[in-house]
Amino acid sequence: MVGYDVVVIGAGFAGLVAARELVKDGFDVVVLEGRDRVGGRSSTATLAGIPVDLGGTFVGPTQDAVIALAKELDCPTSPTYNQGSNLIRWRGKVRTYRGTIPRMSLFQLLDIGRIQWQFERLGRAIDITEPWAASSAKNLDGMTLDGWLHSVRAGSSSRDLLAIMARVTWGAEPDEVSMLHAVRYVKAAGGLDRMLDVVGGAQQDHFPGGTQQIANKMAAELGDRVHLRAVVSRIEWSDDAVAVASSGGVVEARRAILAIPPAHRLAIDIAPSPPMGYQQLAQRWPQGALSKAYAAYPRPFWRDQKLSGQALSDKGPVFITFDVSPSDDGPGILLGFVDSRGFDALPPEQRRKQAVASFAALFGPDAENPIEYLDHCWGAETFAPGGPTAAVPPGMWTQFGPLLRQPVGPLHWSGTETADEWTGFLDGAVRSGLRAASEVAATLRS
Ligand SMILES: Cc1cc2nc3c(=O)[nH]c(=O)nc-3n(C[C@H](O)[C@H](O)[C@H](O)COP(=O)(O)OP(=O)(O)OC[C@H]3O[C@@H](n4cnc5c(N)ncnc54)[C@H](O)[C@@H]3O)c2cc1C
């Protein structure tokens, strides 16, 4: 057994940031990561020789924490390709449009504008740090996003657009997510436009070298403090000590930071059990499921047709696309967000066939024969499955929200799900790591 000041469980952005800050403060830290790599939901692969992100990809304005970290670690961003028209495949037809909201009938546009206004107005009454305390909290947490859309008589196009938003944001359907969660989440991102836009929004920039390089660089700084393939299965704790058992052995420390999604806390046997409510929170804060597909072509041929590569589709499995090609001349790379339902269970060849058919339905026959293809199903991962983030069902924020990051003795909670700003995003993960590190440092100093 070895004695440390802090053991950090999970080497995603949150855990690595927390560990890095504590090391800077002079504490003795060890990081236990169950996978054979760092980065968690940030994972970069290669397609046609180009780095592509299977998980977290984009960053945008006001995501200051992750942008500052990337800058410090010398990981440059590049603007997301945004020239030309976007495509929409809606009710069986493919059309072009510009901006975030597709060209629809005036009636549909008015309805979408009304729904957006009403949705964001609900956020004004909610404090993102204590959403359960709002006078409207019980009512909003008592219904799903879908229930609210029906209650305000949203038109079918507005409902379908919000369903696409729910799929890409939480990896869940509108009837699975609490309205209080939806309103708080969007407010934590600075509003619907900020969350969904490319220019001025969360998809404005991406990292040509991928996002995992940021995690890799933090892990390189931490050196042999990071232990991979160390699946944590049990934590024993007392007032001022923890003993953490993993597949790599047992480590003792004065504090632990669990930098993992709430749902994954369930896989760890904690003794003595945390007070009432913590176990229920972990059981009822499920991860959504979102998949991604990439297709590479000799060139970004859609740019010749003045298309941005951005598309929206009411028919899956690919329902949103982006152009992440490195240049006009290099390989053309389409990123597709994929509806995991029905897709993840298919054999690889069938998944490829269906995803490529979706790309071709949007971008024409030139998209039918990619030179390379790659997909990733986060909901089907065997260890620590799910993502992009938690899809919190009704009733949970008002019952268990106050416990989400409330420490239990020497146990502290981190991870993007515990963040107040940009919850669910890379930026939220970084902010949660900074918060947990300062919380732990303060208790150790006192
Ligand atoms: C498909 C997809 C697309 C996304 N797109 C974007 C985007 O464009 N922009 C953006 O900002 N965000 C995006 N995200 C979200 C972003 O990736 C996450 O918010 C962020 O990576 C979460 O970091 P984290 O450190 O909080 O958690 P994680 O990255 O999940 O890290 C937790 C770590 O803990 C480990 N772990 C879990 N249990 C144990 C255990 N028992 N023992 C040891 N280790 C354990 C896991 O293996 C993991 O490495 C996307 C996510 C997905 C899946």
mmCIF file of N, CA and C and ligand atoms in Angstrom, residues 8-17 31-43 53-60 63 66 168-169 185 202-203 205-207 211 227 229-234 244-247 258-261 263-268 287-292 322 335-338 376-379 381 383-389 414-418 422-430 432-433, ligand 1:
data_model
loop_
_atom_site.group_PDB
_atom_site.id
_atom_site.type_symbol
_atom_site.label_atom_id
_atom_site.label_comp_id
_atom_site.label_asym_id
_atom_site.label_seq_id
_atom_site.Cartn_x
_atom_site.Cartn_y
_atom_site.Cartn_z
ATOM 1 N N VAL A 8 -7.315 10.204 -7.652
ATOM 2 C CA VAL A 8 -8.328 10.659 -8.612
ATOM 3 C C VAL A 8 -8.785 9.441 -9.408
ATOM 4 N N ILE A 9 -10.083 9.227 -9.460
ATOM 5 C CA ILE A 9 -10.623 8.082 -10.207
ATOM 6 C C ILE A 9 -11.201 8.602 -11.515
ATOM 7 N N GLY A 10 -10.611 8.174 -12.631
ATOM 8 C CA GLY A 10 -11.052 8.607 -13.949
ATOM 9 C C GLY A 10 -10.066 9.588 -14.568
ATOM 10 N N ALA A 11 -9.579 9.237 -15.761
ATOM 11 C CA ALA A 11 -8.619 10.111 -16.458
ATOM 12 C C ALA A 11 -9.247 10.721 -17.702
ATOM 13 N N GLY A 12 -10.508 11.195 -17.557
ATOM 14 C CA GLY A 12 -11.077 12.053 -18.586
ATOM 15 C C GLY A 12 -10.550 13.468 -18.342
ATOM 16 N N PHE A 13 -11.131 14.454 -19.032
ATOM 17 C CA PHE A 13 -10.661 15.841 -18.854
ATOM 18 C C PHE A 13 -10.785 16.280 -17.395
ATOM 19 N N ALA A 14 -11.912 15.886 -16.730
ATOM 20 C CA ALA A 14 -12.146 16.349 -15.358
ATOM 21 C C ALA A 14 -11.071 15.809 -14.426
ATOM 22 N N GLY A 15 -10.831 14.506 -14.476
ATOM 23 C CA GLY A 15 -9.864 13.883 -13.563
ATOM 24 C C GLY A 15 -8.450 14.377 -13.809
ATOM 25 N N LEU A 16 -8.094 14.499 -15.079
ATOM 26 C CA LEU A 16 -6.721 14.928 -15.387
ATOM 27 C C LEU A 16 -6.498 16.385 -14.974
ATOM 28 N N VAL A 17 -7.504 17.220 -15.197
ATOM 29 C CA VAL A 17 -7.375 18.630 -14.790
ATOM 30 C C VAL A 17 -7.255 18.720 -13.270
ATOM 31 N N VAL A 31 -3.646 8.857 -10.220
ATOM 32 C CA VAL A 31 -4.866 8.806 -11.036
ATOM 33 C C VAL A 31 -5.099 7.355 -11.457
ATOM 34 N N LEU A 32 -6.304 6.853 -11.197
ATOM 35 C CA LEU A 32 -6.634 5.477 -11.592
ATOM 36 C C LEU A 32 -7.651 5.518 -12.729
ATOM 37 N N GLU A 33 -7.291 4.968 -13.858
ATOM 38 C CA GLU A 33 -8.172 4.980 -15.039
ATOM 39 C C GLU A 33 -8.427 3.535 -15.467
ATOM 40 N N GLY A 34 -9.714 3.208 -15.640
ATOM 41 C CA GLY A 34 -10.081 1.835 -15.988
ATOM 42 C C GLY A 34 -9.731 1.438 -17.414
ATOM 43 N N ARG A 35 -9.792 2.398 -18.332
ATOM 44 C CA ARG A 35 -9.493 2.059 -19.733
ATOM 45 C C ARG A 35 -7.982 1.956 -19.949
ATOM 46 N N ASP A 36 -7.592 1.539 -21.171
ATOM 47 C CA ASP A 36 -6.149 1.460 -21.478
ATOM 48 C C ASP A 36 -5.654 2.741 -22.144
ATOM 49 N N ARG A 37 -6.446 3.812 -21.995
ATOM 50 C CA ARG A 37 -6.067 5.118 -22.558
ATOM 51 C C ARG A 37 -6.648 6.202 -21.668
ATOM 52 N N VAL A 38 -6.145 7.420 -21.801
ATOM 53 C CA VAL A 38 -6.744 8.554 -21.099
ATOM 54 C C VAL A 38 -7.692 9.277 -22.061
ATOM 55 N N GLY A 39 -8.497 10.192 -21.534
ATOM 56 C CA GLY A 39 -9.371 11.007 -22.389
ATOM 57 C C GLY A 39 -10.841 10.737 -22.164
ATOM 58 N N GLY A 40 -11.203 9.522 -21.713
ATOM 59 C CA GLY A 40 -12.618 9.213 -21.475
ATOM 60 C C GLY A 40 -13.454 9.428 -22.722
ATOM 61 N N ARG A 41 -14.438 10.310 -22.632
ATOM 62 C CA ARG A 41 -15.321 10.563 -23.773
ATOM 63 C C ARG A 41 -14.661 11.431 -24.838
ATOM 64 N N SER A 42 -13.404 11.752 -24.672
ATOM 65 C CA SER A 42 -12.596 12.351 -25.749
ATOM 66 C C SER A 42 -11.663 11.260 -26.250
ATOM 67 N N SER A 43 -11.844 10.875 -27.507
ATOM 68 C CA SER A 43 -11.047 9.778 -28.062
ATOM 69 C C SER A 43 -10.806 10.083 -29.538
ATOM 70 N N ASP A 53 -12.346 12.903 -34.206
ATOM 71 C CA ASP A 53 -12.794 12.699 -32.827
ATOM 72 C C ASP A 53 -14.032 11.820 -32.773
ATOM 73 N N LEU A 54 -13.912 10.716 -32.040
ATOM 74 C CA LEU A 54 -15.048 9.805 -31.893
ATOM 75 C C LEU A 54 -16.030 10.334 -30.847
ATOM 76 N N GLY A 55 -15.533 11.129 -29.912
ATOM 77 C CA GLY A 55 -16.372 11.719 -28.866
ATOM 78 C C GLY A 55 -16.304 13.235 -28.967
ATOM 79 N N GLY A 56 -15.993 13.916 -27.834
ATOM 80 C CA GLY A 56 -15.927 15.379 -27.801
ATOM 81 C C GLY A 56 -15.076 15.944 -28.935
ATOM 82 N N THR A 57 -15.632 16.946 -29.632
ATOM 83 C CA THR A 57 -14.991 17.453 -30.856
ATOM 84 C C THR A 57 -14.872 18.975 -30.862
ATOM 85 N N PHE A 58 -16.034 19.654 -30.693
ATOM 86 C CA PHE A 58 -16.090 21.093 -30.970
ATOM 87 C C PHE A 58 -15.946 21.928 -29.703
ATOM 88 N N VAL A 59 -15.472 23.149 -29.889
ATOM 89 C CA VAL A 59 -15.485 24.147 -28.810
ATOM 90 C C VAL A 59 -15.963 25.469 -29.403
ATOM 91 N N GLY A 60 -16.385 26.374 -28.525
ATOM 92 C CA GLY A 60 -16.875 27.652 -29.016
ATOM 93 C C GLY A 60 -16.758 28.737 -27.967
ATOM 94 N N GLN A 63 -16.552 29.046 -23.819
ATOM 95 C CA GLN A 63 -15.994 27.810 -23.237
ATOM 96 C C GLN A 63 -14.539 28.113 -22.845
ATOM 97 N N VAL A 66 -11.848 25.300 -21.216
ATOM 98 C CA VAL A 66 -11.193 24.307 -22.088
ATOM 99 C C VAL A 66 -10.315 25.008 -23.129
ATOM 100 N N VAL A 168 -28.870 14.820 -30.130
ATOM 101 C CA VAL A 168 -27.450 15.182 -30.235
ATOM 102 C C VAL A 168 -26.921 15.702 -28.896
ATOM 103 N N THR A 169 -27.791 16.295 -28.073
ATOM 104 C CA THR A 169 -27.339 16.894 -26.820
ATOM 105 C C THR A 169 -27.191 15.861 -25.710
ATOM 106 N N TYR A 185 -29.887 22.822 -18.457
ATOM 107 C CA TYR A 185 -28.741 22.448 -19.303
ATOM 108 C C TYR A 185 -28.493 23.515 -20.382
ATOM 109 N N ALA A 202 -21.377 26.637 -29.969
ATOM 110 C CA ALA A 202 -20.524 25.557 -29.441
ATOM 111 C C ALA A 202 -19.832 24.727 -30.521
ATOM 112 N N GLN A 203 -20.257 24.892 -31.794
ATOM 113 C CA GLN A 203 -19.608 24.131 -32.874
ATOM 114 C C GLN A 203 -18.665 25.017 -33.692
ATOM 115 N N ASP A 205 -15.483 25.917 -33.478
ATOM 116 C CA ASP A 205 -14.102 25.495 -33.774
ATOM 117 C C ASP A 205 -13.899 24.026 -33.415
ATOM 118 N N HIS A 206 -12.902 23.432 -34.026
ATOM 119 C CA HIS A 206 -12.502 22.085 -33.621
ATOM 120 C C HIS A 206 -10.981 22.008 -33.633
ATOM 121 N N PHE A 207 -10.469 20.890 -33.172
ATOM 122 C CA PHE A 207 -9.017 20.730 -33.058
ATOM 123 C C PHE A 207 -8.512 19.850 -34.204
ATOM 124 N N THR A 211 -9.236 16.175 -29.963
ATOM 125 C CA THR A 211 -9.301 16.655 -28.577
ATOM 126 C C THR A 211 -8.505 15.762 -27.613
ATOM 127 N N HIS A 227 -2.273 5.698 -13.730
ATOM 128 C CA HIS A 227 -2.259 4.240 -13.861
ATOM 129 C C HIS A 227 -3.414 3.827 -14.760
ATOM 130 N N ARG A 229 -5.685 0.898 -17.021
ATOM 131 C CA ARG A 229 -6.232 -0.456 -16.756
ATOM 132 C C ARG A 229 -6.412 -0.682 -15.255
ATOM 133 N N ALA A 230 -6.741 0.365 -14.532
ATOM 134 C CA ALA A 230 -6.970 0.253 -13.087
ATOM 135 C C ALA A 230 -8.454 0.509 -12.840
ATOM 136 N N VAL A 231 -9.255 -0.526 -13.002
ATOM 137 C CA VAL A 231 -10.712 -0.402 -12.815
ATOM 138 C C VAL A 231 -11.005 -0.370 -11.319
ATOM 139 N N VAL A 232 -11.530 0.737 -10.842
ATOM 140 C CA VAL A 232 -11.821 0.862 -9.402
ATOM 141 C C VAL A 232 -13.117 0.127 -9.079
ATOM 142 N N SER A 233 -13.057 -0.774 -8.115
ATOM 143 C CA SER A 233 -14.248 -1.563 -7.775
ATOM 144 C C SER A 233 -14.728 -1.308 -6.350
ATOM 145 N N ARG A 234 -13.841 -0.807 -5.470
ATOM 146 C CA ARG A 234 -14.277 -0.620 -4.074
ATOM 147 C C ARG A 234 -13.528 0.546 -3.434
ATOM 148 N N VAL A 244 -8.577 2.679 -1.873
ATOM 149 C CA VAL A 244 -9.260 2.475 -3.156
ATOM 150 C C VAL A 244 -8.712 1.210 -3.805
ATOM 151 N N ALA A 245 -9.610 0.238 -4.001
ATOM 152 C CA ALA A 245 -9.194 -1.030 -4.599
ATOM 153 C C ALA A 245 -9.511 -1.009 -6.087
ATOM 154 N N SER A 246 -8.504 -1.305 -6.892
ATOM 155 C CA SER A 246 -8.705 -1.378 -8.335
ATOM 156 C C SER A 246 -8.040 -2.645 -8.833
ATOM 157 N N SER A 247 -8.206 -2.906 -10.138
ATOM 158 C CA SER A 247 -7.552 -4.082 -10.712
ATOM 159 C C SER A 247 -6.032 -3.956 -10.615
ATOM 160 N N LEU A 258 -13.854 11.435 -7.374
ATOM 161 C CA LEU A 258 -14.454 10.521 -8.359
ATOM 162 C C LEU A 258 -14.834 11.352 -9.581
ATOM 163 N N ALA A 259 -13.974 11.342 -10.586
ATOM 164 C CA ALA A 259 -14.184 12.157 -11.787
ATOM 165 C C ALA A 259 -14.802 11.293 -12.876
ATOM 166 N N ILE A 260 -15.959 10.745 -12.557
ATOM 167 C CA ILE A 260 -16.667 9.837 -13.465
ATOM 168 C C ILE A 260 -18.147 10.243 -13.482
ATOM 169 N N PRO A 261 -18.878 9.894 -14.552
ATOM 170 C CA PRO A 261 -20.300 10.275 -14.582
ATOM 171 C C PRO A 261 -21.056 9.631 -13.423
ATOM 172 N N ALA A 263 -23.697 7.920 -13.226
ATOM 173 C CA ALA A 263 -24.157 6.543 -13.477
ATOM 174 C C ALA A 263 -23.040 5.528 -13.237
ATOM 175 N N HIS A 264 -21.793 5.936 -13.445
ATOM 176 C CA HIS A 264 -20.684 4.988 -13.301
ATOM 177 C C HIS A 264 -20.228 4.833 -11.851
ATOM 178 N N ARG A 265 -20.752 5.716 -10.973
ATOM 179 C CA ARG A 265 -20.452 5.558 -9.541
ATOM 180 C C ARG A 265 -21.029 4.236 -9.029
ATOM 181 N N LEU A 266 -22.102 3.777 -9.698
ATOM 182 C CA LEU A 266 -22.794 2.553 -9.268
ATOM 183 C C LEU A 266 -21.898 1.324 -9.281
ATOM 184 N N ALA A 267 -20.923 1.324 -10.202
ATOM 185 C CA ALA A 267 -20.055 0.139 -10.339
ATOM 186 C C ALA A 267 -19.031 0.055 -9.213
ATOM 187 N N ILE A 268 -18.992 1.072 -8.357
ATOM 188 C CA ILE A 268 -18.008 1.082 -7.270
ATOM 189 C C ILE A 268 -18.730 0.826 -5.949
ATOM 190 N N GLN A 287 -26.673 7.756 -18.334
ATOM 191 C CA GLN A 287 -26.002 8.298 -19.512
ATOM 192 C C GLN A 287 -26.875 8.065 -20.742
ATOM 193 N N GLY A 288 -26.920 9.026 -21.649
ATOM 194 C CA GLY A 288 -27.592 8.811 -22.929
ATOM 195 C C GLY A 288 -26.710 7.962 -23.831
ATOM 196 N N ALA A 289 -27.142 7.782 -25.075
ATOM 197 C CA ALA A 289 -26.339 7.001 -26.025
ATOM 198 C C ALA A 289 -26.359 7.697 -27.382
ATOM 199 N N LEU A 290 -25.180 8.054 -27.842
ATOM 200 C CA LEU A 290 -25.044 8.718 -29.143
ATOM 201 C C LEU A 290 -23.904 8.033 -29.891
ATOM 202 N N SER A 291 -24.066 7.864 -31.196
ATOM 203 C CA SER A 291 -22.997 7.251 -31.992
ATOM 204 C C SER A 291 -22.536 8.242 -33.045
ATOM 205 N N LYS A 292 -21.360 7.956 -33.594
ATOM 206 C CA LYS A 292 -20.812 8.840 -34.619
ATOM 207 C C LYS A 292 -20.323 8.011 -35.796
ATOM 208 N N PHE A 322 -21.355 17.364 -40.307
ATOM 209 C CA PHE A 322 -20.423 18.489 -40.388
ATOM 210 C C PHE A 322 -19.289 18.095 -41.324
ATOM 211 N N LEU A 335 -18.498 14.204 -40.940
ATOM 212 C CA LEU A 335 -18.806 13.678 -39.604
ATOM 213 C C LEU A 335 -20.320 13.560 -39.517
ATOM 214 N N GLY A 336 -20.805 12.424 -39.091
ATOM 215 C CA GLY A 336 -22.252 12.271 -38.905
ATOM 216 C C GLY A 336 -22.582 11.877 -37.474
ATOM 217 N N PHE A 337 -23.541 12.596 -36.859
ATOM 218 C CA PHE A 337 -24.075 12.148 -35.572
ATOM 219 C C PHE A 337 -25.160 11.115 -35.886
ATOM 220 N N VAL A 338 -25.105 9.996 -35.186
ATOM 221 C CA VAL A 338 -25.960 8.865 -35.538
ATOM 222 C C VAL A 338 -26.894 8.515 -34.381
ATOM 223 N N HIS A 376 -18.365 4.845 -34.219
ATOM 224 C CA HIS A 376 -18.156 4.516 -32.812
ATOM 225 C C HIS A 376 -19.482 4.638 -32.067
ATOM 226 N N CYS A 377 -19.802 3.591 -31.307
ATOM 227 C CA CYS A 377 -21.081 3.539 -30.599
ATOM 228 C C CYS A 377 -20.801 3.653 -29.098
ATOM 229 N N TRP A 378 -21.002 4.841 -28.537
ATOM 230 C CA TRP A 378 -20.648 5.067 -27.132
ATOM 231 C C TRP A 378 -21.542 4.278 -26.190
ATOM 232 N N GLY A 379 -22.798 4.062 -26.603
ATOM 233 C CA GLY A 379 -23.714 3.313 -25.741
ATOM 234 C C GLY A 379 -23.368 1.833 -25.679
ATOM 235 N N GLU A 381 -20.189 0.640 -25.548
ATOM 236 C CA GLU A 381 -18.881 0.394 -24.919
ATOM 237 C C GLU A 381 -19.064 -0.604 -23.781
ATOM 238 N N PHE A 383 -16.937 -0.947 -21.127
ATOM 239 C CA PHE A 383 -16.565 -0.295 -19.865
ATOM 240 C C PHE A 383 -17.012 1.169 -19.898
ATOM 241 N N ALA A 384 -17.596 1.622 -18.812
ATOM 242 C CA ALA A 384 -18.034 3.010 -18.676
ATOM 243 C C ALA A 384 -18.819 3.491 -19.906
ATOM 244 N N PRO A 385 -19.913 2.768 -20.265
ATOM 245 C CA PRO A 385 -20.631 3.083 -21.506
ATOM 246 C C PRO A 385 -21.446 4.381 -21.429
ATOM 247 N N GLY A 386 -21.796 4.881 -22.607
ATOM 248 C CA GLY A 386 -22.741 6.001 -22.716
ATOM 249 C C GLY A 386 -22.090 7.334 -22.990
ATOM 250 N N GLY A 387 -22.909 8.246 -23.382
ATOM 251 C CA GLY A 387 -22.469 9.590 -23.724
ATOM 252 C C GLY A 387 -23.357 10.106 -24.832
ATOM 253 N N PRO A 388 -23.391 11.394 -25.102
ATOM 254 C CA PRO A 388 -22.409 12.397 -24.691
ATOM 255 C C PRO A 388 -22.439 12.736 -23.211
ATOM 256 N N THR A 389 -23.626 12.653 -22.577
ATOM 257 C CA THR A 389 -23.699 13.069 -21.185
ATOM 258 C C THR A 389 -24.949 12.448 -20.568
ATOM 259 N N SER A 414 -16.530 14.882 -9.217
ATOM 260 C CA SER A 414 -16.205 15.762 -10.343
ATOM 261 C C SER A 414 -16.787 15.140 -11.618
ATOM 262 N N GLY A 415 -16.416 15.701 -12.766
ATOM 263 C CA GLY A 415 -16.969 15.220 -14.042
ATOM 264 C C GLY A 415 -17.939 16.250 -14.590
ATOM 265 N N THR A 416 -18.072 16.281 -15.905
ATOM 266 C CA THR A 416 -18.852 17.343 -16.565
ATOM 267 C C THR A 416 -20.295 17.404 -16.072
ATOM 268 N N GLU A 417 -20.851 16.272 -15.641
ATOM 269 C CA GLU A 417 -22.239 16.269 -15.161
ATOM 270 C C GLU A 417 -22.396 17.111 -13.899
ATOM 271 N N THR A 418 -21.311 17.386 -13.188
ATOM 272 C CA THR A 418 -21.397 18.163 -11.946
ATOM 273 C C THR A 418 -21.109 19.654 -12.170
ATOM 274 N N TRP A 422 -21.624 25.046 -18.949
ATOM 275 C CA TRP A 422 -21.346 24.075 -20.007
ATOM 276 C C TRP A 422 -21.351 22.640 -19.478
ATOM 277 N N THR A 423 -22.349 22.355 -18.614
ATOM 278 C CA THR A 423 -22.566 20.975 -18.157
ATOM 279 C C THR A 423 -22.636 20.059 -19.382
ATOM 280 N N GLY A 424 -21.959 18.930 -19.332
ATOM 281 C CA GLY A 424 -22.067 17.965 -20.430
ATOM 282 C C GLY A 424 -21.037 18.156 -21.524
ATOM 283 N N PHE A 425 -20.312 19.261 -21.491
ATOM 284 C CA PHE A 425 -19.326 19.554 -22.534
ATOM 285 C C PHE A 425 -17.909 19.398 -21.975
ATOM 286 N N LEU A 426 -16.942 19.425 -22.878
ATOM 287 C CA LEU A 426 -15.536 19.363 -22.463
ATOM 288 C C LEU A 426 -15.249 20.508 -21.492
ATOM 289 N N ASP A 427 -15.796 21.668 -21.798
ATOM 290 C CA ASP A 427 -15.552 22.828 -20.944
ATOM 291 C C ASP A 427 -16.077 22.577 -19.526
ATOM 292 N N GLY A 428 -17.270 21.979 -19.425
ATOM 293 C CA GLY A 428 -17.826 21.650 -18.115
ATOM 294 C C GLY A 428 -16.925 20.673 -17.374
ATOM 295 N N ALA A 429 -16.359 19.719 -18.118
ATOM 296 C CA ALA A 429 -15.452 18.740 -17.486
ATOM 297 C C ALA A 429 -14.245 19.461 -16.884
ATOM 298 N N VAL A 430 -13.664 20.386 -17.644
ATOM 299 C CA VAL A 430 -12.490 21.123 -17.155
ATOM 300 C C VAL A 430 -12.871 21.936 -15.915
ATOM 301 N N SER A 432 -15.253 21.415 -13.832
ATOM 302 C CA SER A 432 -15.533 20.552 -12.676
ATOM 303 C C SER A 432 -14.238 20.034 -12.059
ATOM 304 N N GLY A 433 -13.230 19.806 -12.899
ATOM 305 C CA GLY A 433 -11.926 19.362 -12.377
ATOM 306 C C GLY A 433 -11.265 20.466 -11.562
HETATM 307 C C1 LIG B 1 -20.317 11.335 -29.291
HETATM 308 C C2 LIG B 1 -19.929 12.456 -28.373
HETATM 309 C C3 LIG B 1 -19.789 13.725 -28.892
HETATM 310 C C4 LIG B 1 -19.437 14.792 -28.058
HETATM 311 N N1 LIG B 1 -19.221 16.019 -28.620
HETATM 312 C C5 LIG B 1 -18.781 17.032 -27.837
HETATM 313 C C6 LIG B 1 -18.372 18.263 -28.429
HETATM 314 O O1 LIG B 1 -18.371 18.411 -29.660
HETATM 315 N N2 LIG B 1 -17.940 19.259 -27.601
HETATM 316 C C7 LIG B 1 -17.884 19.092 -26.240
HETATM 317 O O2 LIG B 1 -17.489 20.034 -25.538
HETATM 318 N N3 LIG B 1 -18.233 17.919 -25.664
HETATM 319 C C8 LIG B 1 -18.661 16.888 -26.430
HETATM 320 N N4 LIG B 1 -18.952 15.676 -25.879
HETATM 321 C C9 LIG B 1 -18.963 15.561 -24.393
HETATM 322 C C10 LIG B 1 -17.542 15.483 -23.821
HETATM 323 O O3 LIG B 1 -16.811 14.510 -24.517
HETATM 324 C C11 LIG B 1 -17.650 15.150 -22.342
HETATM 325 O O4 LIG B 1 -18.409 16.161 -21.697
HETATM 326 C C12 LIG B 1 -16.302 15.104 -21.619
HETATM 327 O O5 LIG B 1 -15.348 14.375 -22.340
HETATM 328 C C13 LIG B 1 -16.523 14.474 -20.236
HETATM 329 O O6 LIG B 1 -15.294 14.447 -19.515
HETATM 330 P P1 LIG B 1 -15.273 13.882 -18.031
HETATM 331 O O7 LIG B 1 -13.864 13.892 -17.599
HETATM 332 O O8 LIG B 1 -16.278 14.566 -17.212
HETATM 333 O O9 LIG B 1 -15.793 12.363 -18.137
HETATM 334 P P2 LIG B 1 -15.193 11.150 -18.973
HETATM 335 O O10 LIG B 1 -14.521 11.627 -20.191
HETATM 336 O O11 LIG B 1 -16.303 10.168 -19.125
HETATM 337 O O12 LIG B 1 -14.075 10.549 -18.007
HETATM 338 C C14 LIG B 1 -14.362 9.614 -16.992
HETATM 339 C C15 LIG B 1 -13.245 8.578 -16.985
HETATM 340 O O13 LIG B 1 -13.447 7.719 -15.867
HETATM 341 C C16 LIG B 1 -13.136 6.394 -16.245
HETATM 342 N N5 LIG B 1 -13.851 5.516 -15.312
HETATM 343 C C17 LIG B 1 -15.189 5.349 -15.156
HETATM 344 N N6 LIG B 1 -15.433 4.449 -14.177
HETATM 345 C C18 LIG B 1 -14.225 4.079 -13.670
HETATM 346 C C19 LIG B 1 -13.817 3.170 -12.657
HETATM 347 N N7 LIG B 1 -14.696 2.465 -11.933
HETATM 348 N N8 LIG B 1 -12.488 2.984 -12.423
HETATM 349 C C20 LIG B 1 -11.562 3.683 -13.139
HETATM 350 N N9 LIG B 1 -11.900 4.552 -14.131
HETATM 351 C C21 LIG B 1 -13.209 4.753 -14.386
HETATM 352 C C22 LIG B 1 -13.622 6.303 -17.693
HETATM 353 O O14 LIG B 1 -12.969 5.274 -18.388
HETATM 354 C C23 LIG B 1 -13.248 7.692 -18.230
HETATM 355 O O15 LIG B 1 -11.969 7.685 -18.795
HETATM 356 C C24 LIG B 1 -19.254 14.573 -26.681
HETATM 357 C C25 LIG B 1 -19.349 13.285 -26.163
HETATM 358 C C26 LIG B 1 -19.682 12.232 -27.003
HETATM 359 C C27 LIG B 1 -19.750 10.836 -26.429
#
